[in-house]
PDB file of C-alpha atoms and ligand atoms in Angstrom:
ATOM      1  CA  MET A   1      78.771 131.412 131.952  1.00  0.00           C
ATOM      2  CA  THR A   2      80.482 129.858 134.964  1.00  0.00           C
ATOM      3  CA  ARG A   3      79.241 126.784 136.795  1.00  0.00           C
ATOM      4  CA  MET A   4      78.330 129.042 139.718  1.00  0.00           C
ATOM      5  CA  ASP A   5      76.093 131.179 137.485  1.00  0.00           C
ATOM      6  CA  GLU A   6      74.392 128.077 136.205  1.00  0.00           C
ATOM      7  CA  GLU A   7      73.779 126.858 139.729  1.00  0.00           C
ATOM      8  CA  THR A   8      72.372 130.158 140.992  1.00  0.00           C
ATOM      9  CA  ARG A   9      70.065 130.294 138.002  1.00  0.00           C
ATOM     10  CA  GLY A  10      68.804 126.863 138.934  1.00  0.00           C
ATOM     11  CA  ARG A  11      70.042 125.173 135.774  1.00  0.00           C
ATOM     12  CA  LYS A  12      71.686 121.831 136.300  1.00  0.00           C
ATOM     13  CA  PRO A  13      75.346 122.049 135.297  1.00  0.00           C
ATOM     14  CA  ALA A  14      76.923 119.133 133.488  1.00  0.00           C
ATOM     15  CA  PRO A  15      78.400 116.759 136.052  1.00  0.00           C
ATOM     16  CA  LEU A  16      82.163 116.583 136.120  1.00  0.00           C
ATOM     17  CA  HIS A  17      84.224 113.659 134.906  1.00  0.00           C
ATOM     18  CA  ALA A  18      87.742 113.626 136.364  1.00  0.00           C
ATOM     19  CA  GLY A  19      89.532 111.969 133.435  1.00  0.00           C
ATOM     20  CA  LEU A  20      87.770 114.055 130.812  1.00  0.00           C
ATOM     21  CA  ASP A  21      88.350 117.309 132.703  1.00  0.00           C
ATOM     22  CA  MET A  22      92.030 116.516 133.124  1.00  0.00           C
ATOM     23  CA  VAL A  23      92.498 115.788 129.418  1.00  0.00           C
ATOM     24  CA  ARG A  24      90.571 118.900 128.396  1.00  0.00           C
ATOM     25  CA  ALA A  25      92.773 121.019 130.661  1.00  0.00           C
ATOM     26  CA  GLN A  26      95.907 119.468 129.165  1.00  0.00           C
ATOM     27  CA  ILE A  27      94.640 120.145 125.639  1.00  0.00           C
ATOM     28  CA  ARG A  28      93.891 123.747 126.579  1.00  0.00           C
ATOM     29  CA  GLN A  29      97.388 124.162 128.019  1.00  0.00           C
ATOM     30  CA  ALA A  30      99.081 122.506 125.027  1.00  0.00           C
ATOM     31  CA  CYS A  31      97.166 124.784 122.655  1.00  0.00           C
ATOM     32  CA  ARG A  32      98.136 127.831 124.663  1.00  0.00           C
ATOM     33  CA  GLU A  33     101.813 126.826 124.570  1.00  0.00           C
ATOM     34  CA  ALA A  34     101.665 126.157 120.840  1.00  0.00           C
ATOM     35  CA  GLY A  35      99.834 129.410 120.125  1.00  0.00           C
ATOM     36  CA  ARG A  36      96.940 127.450 118.675  1.00  0.00           C
ATOM     37  CA  ASP A  37      93.194 127.940 118.962  1.00  0.00           C
ATOM     38  CA  GLU A  38      91.640 125.248 121.150  1.00  0.00           C
ATOM     39  CA  ALA A  39      88.672 125.141 118.804  1.00  0.00           C
ATOM     40  CA  ASP A  40      90.963 123.684 116.119  1.00  0.00           C
ATOM     41  CA  VAL A  41      91.640 120.517 118.125  1.00  0.00           C
ATOM     42  CA  THR A  42      88.895 117.902 118.381  1.00  0.00           C
ATOM     43  CA  LEU A  43      89.093 115.491 121.288  1.00  0.00           C
ATOM     44  CA  ILE A  44      88.020 111.992 120.286  1.00  0.00           C
ATOM     45  CA  ALA A  45      87.260 110.014 123.451  1.00  0.00           C
ATOM     46  CA  VAL A  46      88.290 106.456 122.601  1.00  0.00           C
ATOM     47  CA  SER A  47      85.737 104.227 124.322  1.00  0.00           C
ATOM     48  CA  LYS A  48      86.798 100.848 122.873  1.00  0.00           C
ATOM     49  CA  THR A  49      86.417  97.900 125.296  1.00  0.00           C
ATOM     50  CA  HIS A  50      84.408 100.031 127.739  1.00  0.00           C
ATOM     51  CA  GLY A  51      80.730  99.338 128.341  1.00  0.00           C
ATOM     52  CA  PRO A  52      77.903 101.883 128.323  1.00  0.00           C
ATOM     53  CA  GLU A  53      78.165 102.272 132.108  1.00  0.00           C
ATOM     54  CA  LYS A  54      81.638 103.772 131.646  1.00  0.00           C
ATOM     55  CA  ILE A  55      80.678 105.818 128.593  1.00  0.00           C
ATOM     56  CA  ARG A  56      77.523 107.426 130.000  1.00  0.00           C
ATOM     57  CA  PRO A  57      79.282 109.605 132.596  1.00  0.00           C
ATOM     58  CA  VAL A  58      81.536 110.978 129.849  1.00  0.00           C
ATOM     59  CA  LEU A  59      78.477 111.781 127.726  1.00  0.00           C
ATOM     60  CA  GLU A  60      76.794 113.363 130.753  1.00  0.00           C
ATOM     61  CA  ALA A  61      79.865 115.549 131.239  1.00  0.00           C
ATOM     62  CA  GLY A  62      79.245 116.938 127.754  1.00  0.00           C
ATOM     63  CA  GLN A  63      81.621 114.963 125.520  1.00  0.00           C
ATOM     64  CA  ARG A  64      80.046 114.072 122.166  1.00  0.00           C
ATOM     65  CA  VAL A  65      82.887 112.847 119.944  1.00  0.00           C
ATOM     66  CA  PHE A  66      83.913 109.228 120.465  1.00  0.00           C
ATOM     67  CA  GLY A  67      86.190 106.702 118.813  1.00  0.00           C
ATOM     68  CA  GLU A  68      85.761 102.958 118.471  1.00  0.00           C
ATOM     69  CA  ASN A  69      88.094 100.516 116.757  1.00  0.00           C
ATOM     70  CA  ARG A  70      85.692  97.680 115.958  1.00  0.00           C
ATOM     71  CA  VAL A  71      82.537  97.812 113.881  1.00  0.00           C
ATOM     72  CA  GLN A  72      80.831  94.960 115.724  1.00  0.00           C
ATOM     73  CA  GLU A  73      81.496  96.477 119.134  1.00  0.00           C
ATOM     74  CA  ALA A  74      80.159  99.855 118.010  1.00  0.00           C
ATOM     75  CA  ARG A  75      77.035  98.160 116.692  1.00  0.00           C
ATOM     76  CA  ASP A  76      76.422  96.569 120.078  1.00  0.00           C
ATOM     77  CA  LYS A  77      77.090  99.676 122.158  1.00  0.00           C
ATOM     78  CA  TRP A  78      76.203 102.859 120.330  1.00  0.00           C
ATOM     79  CA  PRO A  79      72.629 102.707 118.988  1.00  0.00           C
ATOM     80  CA  GLY A  80      71.284 102.800 122.548  1.00  0.00           C
ATOM     81  CA  LEU A  81      73.627 105.575 123.642  1.00  0.00           C
ATOM     82  CA  ARG A  82      72.792 107.634 120.567  1.00  0.00           C
ATOM     83  CA  GLU A  83      69.124 107.370 121.447  1.00  0.00           C
ATOM     84  CA  ALA A  84      69.825 108.693 124.932  1.00  0.00           C
ATOM     85  CA  PHE A  85      72.216 111.504 123.928  1.00  0.00           C
ATOM     86  CA  ALA A  86      71.777 113.846 120.978  1.00  0.00           C
ATOM     87  CA  GLY A  87      74.643 115.010 118.802  1.00  0.00           C
ATOM     88  CA  VAL A  88      77.016 112.063 119.115  1.00  0.00           C
ATOM     89  CA  ARG A  89      79.765 111.839 116.469  1.00  0.00           C
ATOM     90  CA  LEU A  90      81.366 108.433 116.165  1.00  0.00           C
ATOM     91  CA  HIS A  91      84.823 107.962 114.598  1.00  0.00           C
ATOM     92  CA  LEU A  92      86.102 104.602 113.373  1.00  0.00           C
ATOM     93  CA  ILE A  93      89.791 104.462 114.305  1.00  0.00           C
ATOM     94  CA  GLY A  94      90.520 100.756 113.829  1.00  0.00           C
ATOM     95  CA  PRO A  95      91.244  98.670 110.730  1.00  0.00           C
ATOM     96  CA  LEU A  96      88.270  98.118 108.445  1.00  0.00           C
ATOM     97  CA  GLN A  97      87.641  94.974 106.406  1.00  0.00           C
ATOM     98  CA  THR A  98      85.692  95.384 103.211  1.00  0.00           C
ATOM     99  CA  ASN A  99      82.970  92.973 104.368  1.00  0.00           C
ATOM    100  CA  LYS A 100      82.203  95.382 107.257  1.00  0.00           C
ATOM    101  CA  VAL A 101      81.949  98.482 105.095  1.00  0.00           C
ATOM    102  CA  ARG A 102      78.174  98.497 105.007  1.00  0.00           C
ATOM    103  CA  ASP A 103      77.833  98.546 108.791  1.00  0.00           C
ATOM    104  CA  ALA A 104      80.716 100.980 109.135  1.00  0.00           C
ATOM    105  CA  VAL A 105      79.074 103.538 106.842  1.00  0.00           C
ATOM    106  CA  ARG A 106      75.799 103.097 108.709  1.00  0.00           C
ATOM    107  CA  LEU A 107      77.263 103.445 112.191  1.00  0.00           C
ATOM    108  CA  PHE A 108      80.111 105.923 111.919  1.00  0.00           C
ATOM    109  CA  ASP A 109      80.365 109.619 111.046  1.00  0.00           C
ATOM    110  CA  VAL A 110      84.073 109.701 110.213  1.00  0.00           C
ATOM    111  CA  ILE A 111      86.489 106.955 109.124  1.00  0.00           C
ATOM    112  CA  HIS A 112      90.189 107.310 109.974  1.00  0.00           C
ATOM    113  CA  THR A 113      91.649 104.159 108.498  1.00  0.00           C
ATOM    114  CA  VAL A 114      91.421 104.232 104.704  1.00  0.00           C
ATOM    115  CA  ASP A 115      94.665 102.625 103.549  1.00  0.00           C
ATOM    116  CA  ARG A 116      94.191 100.587 100.355  1.00  0.00           C
ATOM    117  CA  PRO A 117      92.435 100.872  96.978  1.00  0.00           C
ATOM    118  CA  LYS A 118      90.080  97.965  97.577  1.00  0.00           C
ATOM    119  CA  LEU A 119      88.776  99.561 100.774  1.00  0.00           C
ATOM    120  CA  ALA A 120      88.589 103.026  99.213  1.00  0.00           C
ATOM    121  CA  ARG A 121      86.531 101.651  96.327  1.00  0.00           C
ATOM    122  CA  ALA A 122      84.207  99.678  98.622  1.00  0.00           C
ATOM    123  CA  LEU A 123      83.658 102.720 100.842  1.00  0.00           C
ATOM    124  CA  ALA A 124      82.934 104.997  97.896  1.00  0.00           C
ATOM    125  CA  ARG A 125      80.413 102.532  96.502  1.00  0.00           C
ATOM    126  CA  GLU A 126      78.683 101.994  99.852  1.00  0.00           C
ATOM    127  CA  MET A 127      78.490 105.703 100.664  1.00  0.00           C
ATOM    128  CA  GLU A 128      76.870 106.335  97.330  1.00  0.00           C
ATOM    129  CA  LYS A 129      74.360 103.590  98.064  1.00  0.00           C
ATOM    130  CA  GLN A 130      73.534 105.098 101.455  1.00  0.00           C
ATOM    131  CA  GLY A 131      73.524 108.649 100.102  1.00  0.00           C
ATOM    132  CA  LYS A 132      76.401 109.772 102.319  1.00  0.00           C
ATOM    133  CA  ASN A 133      79.821 111.266 101.782  1.00  0.00           C
ATOM    134  CA  LEU A 134      81.501 110.767 105.139  1.00  0.00           C
ATOM    135  CA  PRO A 135      84.756 112.565 105.863  1.00  0.00           C
ATOM    136  CA  VAL A 136      87.655 110.119 105.786  1.00  0.00           C
ATOM    137  CA  PHE A 137      91.267 110.158 106.917  1.00  0.00           C
ATOM    138  CA  ILE A 138      93.955 108.203 105.144  1.00  0.00           C
ATOM    139  CA  GLN A 139      96.093 106.143 107.477  1.00  0.00           C
ATOM    140  CA  VAL A 140      99.832 106.423 106.840  1.00  0.00           C
ATOM    141  CA  ASN A 141     102.185 103.790 108.226  1.00  0.00           C
ATOM    142  CA  THR A 142     104.836 106.374 109.101  1.00  0.00           C
ATOM    143  CA  GLY A 143     107.063 103.797 110.783  1.00  0.00           C
ATOM    144  CA  GLU A 144     106.714 101.341 107.864  1.00  0.00           C
ATOM    145  CA  GLU A 145     105.956  98.576 110.349  1.00  0.00           C
ATOM    146  CA  PRO A 146     104.995  95.364 108.536  1.00  0.00           C
ATOM    147  CA  GLN A 147     102.329  94.400 111.100  1.00  0.00           C
ATOM    148  CA  LYS A 148     100.670  97.814 111.045  1.00  0.00           C
ATOM    149  CA  ALA A 149      97.940  99.116 108.752  1.00  0.00           C
ATOM    150  CA  GLY A 150      98.439 102.228 106.649  1.00  0.00           C
ATOM    151  CA  VAL A 151      99.840 103.235 103.308  1.00  0.00           C
ATOM    152  CA  PRO A 152     103.669 103.564 103.219  1.00  0.00           C
ATOM    153  CA  PRO A 153     104.814 107.221 103.210  1.00  0.00           C
ATOM    154  CA  ARG A 154     106.295 106.991  99.694  1.00  0.00           C
ATOM    155  CA  GLU A 155     102.949 105.811  98.299  1.00  0.00           C
ATOM    156  CA  ALA A 156     100.868 108.335 100.212  1.00  0.00           C
ATOM    157  CA  ASP A 157     100.689 111.109  97.569  1.00  0.00           C
ATOM    158  CA  ALA A 158      99.483 108.772  94.835  1.00  0.00           C
ATOM    159  CA  PHE A 159      96.975 107.065  97.122  1.00  0.00           C
ATOM    160  CA  ILE A 160      95.577 110.394  98.364  1.00  0.00           C
ATOM    161  CA  ALA A 161      95.132 111.508  94.757  1.00  0.00           C
ATOM    162  CA  ALA A 162      93.392 108.251  93.823  1.00  0.00           C
ATOM    163  CA  CYS A 163      91.034 108.493  96.819  1.00  0.00           C
ATOM    164  CA  ARG A 164      90.030 111.991  95.807  1.00  0.00           C
ATOM    165  CA  ASP A 165      89.966 111.797  92.032  1.00  0.00           C
ATOM    166  CA  GLU A 166      89.305 108.176  91.216  1.00  0.00           C
ATOM    167  CA  TYR A 167      87.030 107.160  94.088  1.00  0.00           C
ATOM    168  CA  GLY A 168      85.591 110.585  94.923  1.00  0.00           C
ATOM    169  CA  LEU A 169      86.093 110.200  98.651  1.00  0.00           C
ATOM    170  CA  ASN A 170      85.797 113.195 100.951  1.00  0.00           C
ATOM    171  CA  VAL A 171      89.414 113.096 102.151  1.00  0.00           C
ATOM    172  CA  THR A 172      89.849 115.509 105.063  1.00  0.00           C
ATOM    173  CA  GLY A 173      93.186 114.449 106.470  1.00  0.00           C
ATOM    174  CA  LEU A 174      95.784 111.896 107.473  1.00  0.00           C
ATOM    175  CA  MET A 175      96.094 109.605 110.461  1.00  0.00           C
ATOM    176  CA  CYS A 176      99.043 107.770 112.008  1.00  0.00           C
ATOM    177  CA  ILE A 177      99.950 105.551 114.938  1.00  0.00           C
ATOM    178  CA  PRO A 178     103.680 105.947 115.641  1.00  0.00           C
ATOM    179  CA  PRO A 179     105.764 102.873 116.511  1.00  0.00           C
ATOM    180  CA  VAL A 180     105.649 102.187 120.249  1.00  0.00           C
ATOM    181  CA  HIS A 181     109.368 102.566 120.907  1.00  0.00           C
ATOM    182  CA  GLU A 182     110.154 105.564 118.743  1.00  0.00           C
ATOM    183  CA  GLU A 183     110.007 109.300 119.317  1.00  0.00           C
ATOM    184  CA  PRO A 184     106.446 110.153 118.223  1.00  0.00           C
ATOM    185  CA  ALA A 185     107.411 113.714 117.261  1.00  0.00           C
ATOM    186  CA  LEU A 186     109.314 112.460 114.201  1.00  0.00           C
ATOM    187  CA  HIS A 187     106.219 110.649 112.976  1.00  0.00           C
ATOM    188  CA  PHE A 188     103.915 113.577 113.676  1.00  0.00           C
ATOM    189  CA  ALA A 189     106.257 115.854 111.726  1.00  0.00           C
ATOM    190  CA  LEU A 190     106.323 113.430 108.794  1.00  0.00           C
ATOM    191  CA  LEU A 191     102.527 113.150 108.748  1.00  0.00           C
ATOM    192  CA  GLU A 192     102.191 116.928 108.846  1.00  0.00           C
ATOM    193  CA  LYS A 193     104.598 117.276 105.941  1.00  0.00           C
ATOM    194  CA  ILE A 194     102.694 114.781 103.776  1.00  0.00           C
ATOM    195  CA  ALA A 195      99.395 116.479 104.618  1.00  0.00           C
ATOM    196  CA  ARG A 196     100.704 119.944 103.822  1.00  0.00           C
ATOM    197  CA  ARG A 197     102.099 119.042 100.415  1.00  0.00           C
ATOM    198  CA  ASN A 198      98.749 117.440  99.537  1.00  0.00           C
ATOM    199  CA  GLY A 199      96.691 120.388 100.754  1.00  0.00           C
ATOM    200  CA  LEU A 200      95.058 118.435 103.586  1.00  0.00           C
ATOM    201  CA  GLU A 201      94.150 120.157 106.852  1.00  0.00           C
ATOM    202  CA  GLY A 202      93.163 117.258 109.111  1.00  0.00           C
ATOM    203  CA  LEU A 203      95.779 115.510 111.236  1.00  0.00           C
ATOM    204  CA  SER A 204      94.532 112.619 113.378  1.00  0.00           C
ATOM    205  CA  MET A 205      97.462 111.951 115.675  1.00  0.00           C
ATOM    206  CA  GLY A 206      98.226 111.716 119.375  1.00  0.00           C
ATOM    207  CA  MET A 207      96.989 109.258 122.007  1.00  0.00           C
ATOM    208  CA  SER A 208      97.027 109.293 125.832  1.00  0.00           C
ATOM    209  CA  GLY A 209     100.826 109.250 126.024  1.00  0.00           C
ATOM    210  CA  ASP A 210     101.620 111.846 123.399  1.00  0.00           C
ATOM    211  CA  PHE A 211      98.628 114.032 122.527  1.00  0.00           C
ATOM    212  CA  GLU A 212     100.298 117.172 123.856  1.00  0.00           C
ATOM    213  CA  THR A 213     103.274 116.584 121.536  1.00  0.00           C
ATOM    214  CA  ALA A 214     100.862 115.919 118.682  1.00  0.00           C
ATOM    215  CA  ILE A 215      99.146 119.260 119.315  1.00  0.00           C
ATOM    216  CA  ARG A 216     102.528 120.980 119.074  1.00  0.00           C
ATOM    217  CA  PHE A 217     102.936 119.362 115.652  1.00  0.00           C
ATOM    218  CA  GLY A 218      99.538 120.451 114.417  1.00  0.00           C
ATOM    219  CA  ALA A 219      97.105 117.667 115.375  1.00  0.00           C
ATOM    220  CA  THR A 220      93.500 118.573 114.624  1.00  0.00           C
ATOM    221  CA  HIS A 221      92.109 115.333 116.111  1.00  0.00           C
ATOM    222  CA  VAL A 222      93.592 113.641 119.163  1.00  0.00           C
ATOM    223  CA  ARG A 223      92.430 110.104 120.004  1.00  0.00           C
ATOM    224  CA  VAL A 224      92.527 109.677 123.770  1.00  0.00           C
ATOM    225  CA  GLY A 225      91.345 106.548 125.567  1.00  0.00           C
ATOM    226  CA  SER A 226      93.012 105.481 128.800  1.00  0.00           C
ATOM    227  CA  ALA A 227      93.694 109.020 130.072  1.00  0.00           C
ATOM    228  CA  ILE A 228      89.909 109.545 130.107  1.00  0.00           C
ATOM    229  CA  PHE A 229      88.486 106.107 130.870  1.00  0.00           C
ATOM    230  CA  GLY A 230      91.335 104.485 132.799  1.00  0.00           C
ATOM    231  CA  ALA A 231      93.203 101.345 131.812  1.00  0.00           C
ATOM    232  CA  ARG A 232      91.618  98.785 129.483  1.00  0.00           C
ATOM    233  CA  ASN A 233      91.437  95.127 130.507  1.00  0.00           C
TER     234      ASN A 233
HETATM  235  C1  PLP B 301      93.188 102.535 121.395  1.00  0.00           C
HETATM  236  C2  PLP B 301      93.549 103.567 120.425  1.00  0.00           C
HETATM  237  C3  PLP B 301      93.762 104.899 120.828  1.00  0.00           C
HETATM  238  C4  PLP B 301      93.705 105.358 122.268  1.00  0.00           C
HETATM  239  O1  PLP B 301      94.803 104.872 122.992  1.00  0.00           O
HETATM  240  P1  PLP B 301      95.110 105.376 124.486  1.00  0.00           P
HETATM  241  O2  PLP B 301      96.552 105.118 124.649  1.00  0.00           O
HETATM  242  O3  PLP B 301      94.252 104.556 125.381  1.00  0.00           O
HETATM  243  O4  PLP B 301      94.773 106.807 124.545  1.00  0.00           O
HETATM  244  C5  PLP B 301      94.065 105.829 119.851  1.00  0.00           C
HETATM  245  N1  PLP B 301      94.143 105.487 118.554  1.00  0.00           N
HETATM  246  C6  PLP B 301      93.934 104.233 118.137  1.00  0.00           C
HETATM  247  C7  PLP B 301      94.022 103.928 116.684  1.00  0.00           C
HETATM  248  C8  PLP B 301      93.628 103.234 119.044  1.00  0.00           C
HETATM  249  O5  PLP B 301      93.429 101.982 118.612  1.00  0.00           O
END
């Protein structure tokens, strides 16, 4: 049904949001060019640092999947928004300390940043306690940057196996954040290769500057912040 139809039938159409509409159109176009089904790419609207007044219009425009990088910030912002809008899915995309695991499992629906045995074990234990088995992504440090989180590529296969078999986590895919000054395509291709050989379908890759490239390389989840919300302070 078109917006016009909705208007003539007297139903209120979802209000538009310029940033969101632009990103959705770019995703649609990138999928078309890659011969992929748009339904296979989930847009995660990364709302970190932005207050509810900036997030509400994006919710009102129909977006329901959001990403936050800090547990504390999500705890301050999202319970109220979830009450006002049904069907929200919240993804944790930032590093997780084991002492925040309890809140993380309570607040989030998907966790993208599993990258070490201690965290995997703590998550498995906490999910069991809360009667949940949240989908998780394993973060791979494709650029092997010392300051960056993620398991090194050469340790990825063993860690994926341990997360599944030893800890019983619901591993749905891999996530990466390419080094700032390198060609992201190389990192997306590497992540895709590791996922494929481990039988994983989910690929969380691509941000505002490179999500179209990521879609070409098979991204199933793109994490887009500034292209939707504008620059962060
Ligand atoms: C902030 C952040 C994003 C979004 O970055 P933009 O460039 O604003 O789109 C994506 N992924 C992670 C892990 C982030 O921390």
